[in-house]
Amino acid sequence: MKKILLITCCLISLVALSFTNHTSLQPKSLNDSSKGLNAYFSKYFTIGVAVSPRSLKTNEAELILQQFGSITPENAMKMGPIHPKENEYFWNDADSIVAFAQKNNRKIRGHNLCWHNQAPRWIFTNAAGDTVNKEVLLQRLKDHITTVVNRYKGKIYAWDVVNEAISDKPDEYLRNSPWLRICGEDFIAKAFEYAHAADPDALLFYNDYNEINPVKREKIFKLIKTLKEKGIPIHGIGLQGHWAINEPSEDELNKTLKRFSELGLKIQITELDISVYNKEHNSREAKPEDQNTEFTPEKEMKQIEMYKRCFTLFEKYKKTISGVTFWNISDRSSWLDNFPVRGRKDYPLLFDKNGKPKQAFWEVVNTVK
Ligand code: GLA
């Protein structure tokens, strides 16, 4: 009897071990991470990454080329960095990213042409410091978009044209930004028209976050539908996808992808990362409990589940989704190390601090059918 019990116990622990033993989850044919995420997913969509010009000069460049098929400048093409003064553009950073991508035959997503954040101060004011009128601001927007899109014409296949124009307040439609206050909602349609005139072949996206929230989702849907009905050149919806271990739920994400599929445009997940902390939307001061920044097995397990959920659903909507871009390369550094809590280390990506694939990498790869 004792013997049977012992054998049963051994069997049970063996089974349990095979579930917890990470390497056992790697299928034999997929045990080489050097094949790269983009290759694993090529039958569904392109997998991209947001980069800084500096990262292209470190050993992360190798990881980028090994894993990703598309490159997005994290900051270098935003209006503030690229157009710091009215008559001055700063091209070095953006140019170096474009040159790297071209040399290595990677696609490039441009990010972004019109946003309320990281906009240069000069754009909204005149020499005396007064706010400019609509006519002046639209002319400046046109000059900016025409110059930037033209410079990279034929090199950038898709642009985030307008970023985050929808309000987070449930009872407010568009965000109360200087763009809206000065121009009214026209600036959105105009931005798309200017971009299309500068490069008729570029795919133009509207990009926003917290699209899983049903109220915000409907507002984004309404904006895009209205633009389409007016014949404005818009080709895609960018869902940023800055998510976390506790959201989105399967139902929320499924409803989101389903709803946006109804627009008949392409969807791209443009800024994917999954924070190992519960989602918070606003930056705040550190609290004593924020001291524990260890990447615990519990956090890892939750992150794995969320990554699996996301990719399983992305694959379900493969006919509509044309790209998934990670917002940063590895856990070595990410914008989430400083948001929502400055200095709180996060581990939101599929590669660890040393650029090695995490267990989440294999779980994501294993969702490919
Ligand atoms: C938004 C922007 C991105 C980036 C992130 C934070 O999602 O679209 O460009 O600034 O915030 O890194």
Short mmCIF file of C-alpha atoms in Angstrom, two decimals, residues 81-325:
data_model
loop_
_atom_site.label_atom_id
_atom_site.label_comp_id
_atom_site.label_asym_id
_atom_site.label_seq_id
_atom_site.Cartn_x
_atom_site.Cartn_y
_atom_site.Cartn_z
CA PRO A 81 12.00 66.92 -30.86
CA ILE A 82 11.94 67.16 -34.67
CA HIS A 83 10.71 70.75 -35.05
CA PRO A 84 12.00 72.64 -32.00
CA LYS A 85 11.76 76.14 -33.55
CA GLU A 86 9.57 77.52 -36.28
CA ASN A 87 12.38 77.66 -38.81
CA GLU A 88 14.47 74.86 -37.43
CA TYR A 89 14.14 71.13 -37.80
CA PHE A 90 16.31 68.62 -35.98
CA TRP A 91 16.68 65.64 -38.29
CA ASN A 92 19.69 63.74 -36.92
CA ASP A 93 17.86 61.31 -34.65
CA ALA A 94 14.98 60.54 -36.99
CA ASP A 95 17.35 60.26 -39.97
CA SER A 96 19.58 57.80 -38.16
CA ILE A 97 16.63 55.54 -37.32
CA VAL A 98 15.34 55.67 -40.89
CA ALA A 99 18.82 54.92 -42.26
CA PHE A 100 19.20 51.94 -39.89
CA ALA A 101 15.82 50.52 -40.89
CA GLN A 102 16.45 51.01 -44.58
CA LYS A 103 19.91 49.52 -44.49
CA ASN A 104 18.49 46.46 -42.79
CA ASN A 105 15.36 46.22 -44.87
CA ARG A 106 12.89 46.90 -42.08
CA LYS A 107 9.54 48.66 -42.37
CA ILE A 108 9.17 52.02 -40.64
CA ARG A 109 6.11 53.41 -38.83
CA GLY A 110 6.18 57.16 -38.34
CA HIS A 111 5.08 58.45 -34.92
CA ASN A 112 3.51 61.03 -34.86
CA LEU A 113 2.39 64.15 -36.71
CA CYS A 114 -0.05 65.89 -34.38
CA TRP A 115 -0.31 65.47 -30.60
CA HIS A 116 -1.05 67.66 -27.59
CA ASN A 117 2.02 66.32 -25.74
CA GLN A 118 5.65 66.88 -26.70
CA ALA A 119 4.51 69.69 -29.01
CA PRO A 120 6.92 72.65 -29.23
CA ARG A 121 5.72 75.74 -27.38
CA TRP A 122 6.29 78.02 -30.38
CA ILE A 123 3.62 76.32 -32.42
CA PHE A 124 0.71 77.75 -30.42
CA THR A 125 2.06 81.29 -29.88
CA ASN A 126 3.34 84.29 -31.81
CA ALA A 127 6.50 86.33 -31.17
CA ALA A 128 4.72 88.40 -28.52
CA GLY A 129 3.73 85.21 -26.69
CA ASP A 130 0.04 85.47 -27.57
CA THR A 131 -1.96 82.48 -28.74
CA VAL A 132 -2.17 82.31 -32.53
CA ASN A 133 -5.45 82.04 -34.41
CA LYS A 134 -6.83 79.04 -36.26
CA GLU A 135 -5.57 80.12 -39.65
CA VAL A 136 -1.99 80.51 -38.44
CA LEU A 137 -2.03 77.26 -36.49
CA LEU A 138 -3.42 75.21 -39.38
CA GLN A 139 -0.82 76.74 -41.70
CA ARG A 140 1.92 75.75 -39.23
CA LEU A 141 0.48 72.26 -38.96
CA LYS A 142 0.42 71.99 -42.72
CA ASP A 143 4.02 73.17 -43.06
CA HIS A 144 5.14 70.76 -40.38
CA ILE A 145 3.34 67.72 -41.77
CA THR A 146 4.30 68.48 -45.37
CA THR A 147 7.99 68.88 -44.53
CA VAL A 148 8.28 65.81 -42.31
CA VAL A 149 6.19 63.44 -44.44
CA ASN A 150 7.98 64.61 -47.58
CA ARG A 151 11.41 63.98 -46.11
CA TYR A 152 10.59 60.34 -45.49
CA LYS A 153 8.28 59.82 -48.44
CA GLY A 154 8.49 56.29 -49.77
CA LYS A 155 10.47 55.21 -46.69
CA ILE A 156 7.77 55.35 -44.03
CA TYR A 157 4.91 53.03 -44.90
CA ALA A 158 2.50 54.18 -42.17
CA TRP A 159 2.07 57.28 -40.04
CA ASP A 160 0.30 57.89 -36.75
CA VAL A 161 -1.20 61.14 -37.95
CA VAL A 162 -3.20 62.27 -34.94
CA ASN A 163 -2.41 60.92 -31.50
CA GLU A 164 -4.78 60.91 -28.51
CA ALA A 165 -7.37 63.50 -29.56
CA ILE A 166 -10.18 61.83 -27.61
CA SER A 167 -10.92 62.92 -24.05
CA ASP A 168 -10.60 60.54 -21.10
CA LYS A 169 -13.50 62.30 -19.37
CA PRO A 170 -16.64 60.24 -19.91
CA ASP A 171 -18.82 63.30 -20.66
CA GLU A 172 -16.36 65.04 -22.99
CA TYR A 173 -15.82 64.00 -26.62
CA LEU A 174 -12.55 65.55 -27.77
CA ARG A 175 -9.64 66.34 -25.50
CA ASN A 176 -9.47 69.94 -24.40
CA SER A 177 -6.06 70.60 -26.00
CA PRO A 178 -4.64 73.76 -27.56
CA TRP A 179 -5.32 72.16 -30.95
CA LEU A 180 -9.01 71.90 -30.15
CA ARG A 181 -9.25 75.27 -28.39
CA ILE A 182 -7.65 77.12 -31.29
CA CYS A 183 -8.90 75.17 -34.34
CA GLY A 184 -12.01 73.33 -33.23
CA GLU A 185 -12.17 69.74 -34.38
CA ASP A 186 -11.05 70.62 -37.93
CA PHE A 187 -7.42 70.06 -37.05
CA ILE A 188 -7.96 66.29 -37.09
CA ALA A 189 -9.32 66.05 -40.63
CA LYS A 190 -6.80 68.63 -41.82
CA ALA A 191 -3.86 66.68 -40.42
CA PHE A 192 -4.93 63.63 -42.42
CA GLU A 193 -5.41 65.68 -45.58
CA TYR A 194 -1.99 67.31 -45.28
CA ALA A 195 -0.31 63.94 -44.70
CA HIS A 196 -2.10 62.33 -47.63
CA ALA A 197 -1.19 65.20 -49.95
CA ALA A 198 2.47 64.87 -48.97
CA ASP A 199 2.61 61.07 -49.46
CA PRO A 200 -0.46 59.52 -51.08
CA ASP A 201 1.01 56.03 -50.60
CA ALA A 202 1.49 56.21 -46.83
CA LEU A 203 -1.10 54.48 -44.66
CA LEU A 204 -2.58 56.96 -42.23
CA PHE A 205 -3.59 55.98 -38.70
CA TYR A 206 -5.51 57.55 -35.85
CA ASN A 207 -3.79 56.39 -32.63
CA ASP A 208 -5.11 56.37 -29.06
CA TYR A 209 -4.93 54.61 -25.67
CA ASN A 210 -7.40 53.11 -23.20
CA GLU A 211 -9.47 52.03 -26.16
CA ILE A 212 -10.62 49.03 -24.09
CA ASN A 213 -12.76 51.37 -22.00
CA PRO A 214 -16.27 51.10 -23.50
CA VAL A 215 -17.01 54.83 -23.25
CA LYS A 216 -13.71 55.95 -24.78
CA ARG A 217 -13.90 53.16 -27.35
CA GLU A 218 -17.20 54.45 -28.68
CA LYS A 219 -15.84 57.98 -28.91
CA ILE A 220 -12.83 56.78 -30.91
CA PHE A 221 -15.16 54.72 -33.08
CA LYS A 222 -17.37 57.76 -33.69
CA LEU A 223 -14.41 59.96 -34.61
CA ILE A 224 -13.07 57.51 -37.16
CA LYS A 225 -16.48 56.75 -38.60
CA THR A 226 -17.14 60.47 -39.04
CA LEU A 227 -13.79 60.98 -40.76
CA LYS A 228 -14.47 58.07 -43.09
CA GLU A 229 -17.94 59.33 -43.95
CA LYS A 230 -16.52 62.72 -44.82
CA GLY A 231 -14.07 61.04 -47.20
CA ILE A 232 -11.01 61.99 -45.16
CA PRO A 233 -8.02 59.78 -46.06
CA ILE A 234 -7.71 57.51 -43.03
CA HIS A 235 -6.59 53.92 -43.38
CA GLY A 236 -6.12 52.51 -39.95
CA ILE A 237 -6.79 52.64 -36.26
CA GLY A 238 -3.86 52.40 -33.88
CA LEU A 239 -4.65 50.86 -30.51
CA GLN A 240 -1.73 51.73 -28.28
CA GLY A 241 -2.18 48.77 -25.98
CA HIS A 242 -0.31 49.99 -22.90
CA TRP A 243 -1.81 47.29 -20.73
CA ALA A 244 -1.05 45.61 -17.43
CA ILE A 245 -1.32 42.32 -15.54
CA ASN A 246 -4.89 43.15 -14.50
CA GLU A 247 -6.33 44.48 -17.76
CA PRO A 248 -7.77 44.09 -20.35
CA SER A 249 -10.14 41.24 -19.63
CA GLU A 250 -10.66 38.78 -22.44
CA ASP A 251 -14.14 40.13 -22.95
CA GLU A 252 -12.99 43.77 -23.04
CA LEU A 253 -10.26 43.07 -25.57
CA ASN A 254 -12.44 40.88 -27.73
CA LYS A 255 -15.19 43.51 -27.79
CA THR A 256 -12.63 46.20 -28.60
CA LEU A 257 -11.13 44.32 -31.53
CA LYS A 258 -14.55 43.29 -32.77
CA ARG A 259 -15.90 46.83 -32.61
CA PHE A 260 -12.98 48.40 -34.42
CA SER A 261 -13.02 45.65 -37.06
CA GLU A 262 -16.47 46.93 -38.01
CA LEU A 263 -14.90 50.14 -39.33
CA GLY A 264 -13.47 48.28 -42.31
CA LEU A 265 -10.01 49.73 -41.69
CA LYS A 266 -6.80 48.04 -40.66
CA ILE A 267 -6.05 47.79 -36.96
CA GLN A 268 -2.56 47.94 -35.54
CA ILE A 269 -1.51 47.49 -31.94
CA THR A 270 0.98 50.31 -31.90
CA GLU A 271 2.51 50.53 -28.42
CA LEU A 272 2.27 47.17 -26.72
CA ASP A 273 3.63 46.55 -23.24
CA ILE A 274 2.23 44.75 -20.21
CA SER A 275 3.18 46.33 -16.91
CA VAL A 276 3.72 43.98 -13.98
CA TYR A 277 1.81 46.40 -11.74
CA ASN A 278 -1.92 46.99 -11.72
CA LYS A 279 -2.95 49.61 -14.29
CA GLU A 280 -2.94 53.25 -13.22
CA HIS A 281 -3.62 55.98 -15.73
CA ASN A 282 -2.11 59.00 -14.02
CA SER A 283 1.39 59.65 -12.74
CA ARG A 284 1.69 59.89 -8.96
CA GLU A 285 4.21 60.13 -6.11
CA ALA A 286 5.87 56.91 -4.91
CA LYS A 287 4.25 55.23 -1.87
CA PRO A 288 6.10 52.97 0.62
CA GLU A 289 4.61 49.85 -1.01
CA ASP A 290 6.21 50.85 -4.32
CA GLN A 291 9.59 49.91 -2.83
CA ASN A 292 9.10 46.27 -3.73
CA THR A 293 10.00 46.20 -7.39
CA GLU A 294 11.02 42.57 -7.59
CA PHE A 295 9.84 40.65 -10.65
CA THR A 296 8.26 37.86 -8.61
CA PRO A 297 7.06 34.52 -10.04
CA GLU A 298 3.52 35.68 -9.28
CA LYS A 299 3.94 38.82 -11.38
CA GLU A 300 5.58 36.79 -14.11
CA MET A 301 2.73 34.29 -14.17
CA LYS A 302 0.11 37.03 -14.44
CA GLN A 303 2.08 38.73 -17.19
CA ILE A 304 2.37 35.47 -19.12
CA GLU A 305 -1.39 34.97 -18.91
CA MET A 306 -2.03 38.49 -20.18
CA TYR A 307 0.42 38.17 -23.05
CA LYS A 308 -1.15 34.87 -24.06
CA ARG A 309 -4.62 36.39 -23.91
CA CYS A 310 -3.56 39.33 -26.07
CA PHE A 311 -1.82 37.31 -28.76
CA THR A 312 -4.53 34.67 -28.91
CA LEU A 313 -7.05 37.43 -29.59
CA PHE A 314 -4.76 39.25 -32.03
CA GLU A 315 -4.56 36.02 -34.00
CA LYS A 316 -8.34 35.69 -33.92
CA TYR A 317 -8.54 39.09 -35.64
CA LYS A 318 -5.64 38.42 -37.99
CA LYS A 319 -7.66 39.50 -41.03
CA THR A 320 -7.91 43.01 -39.64
CA ILE A 321 -4.73 43.37 -37.60
CA SER A 322 -1.72 44.17 -39.77
CA GLY A 323 0.89 44.99 -37.16
CA VAL A 324 1.80 44.67 -33.49
CA THR A 325 4.49 47.02 -32.22
#
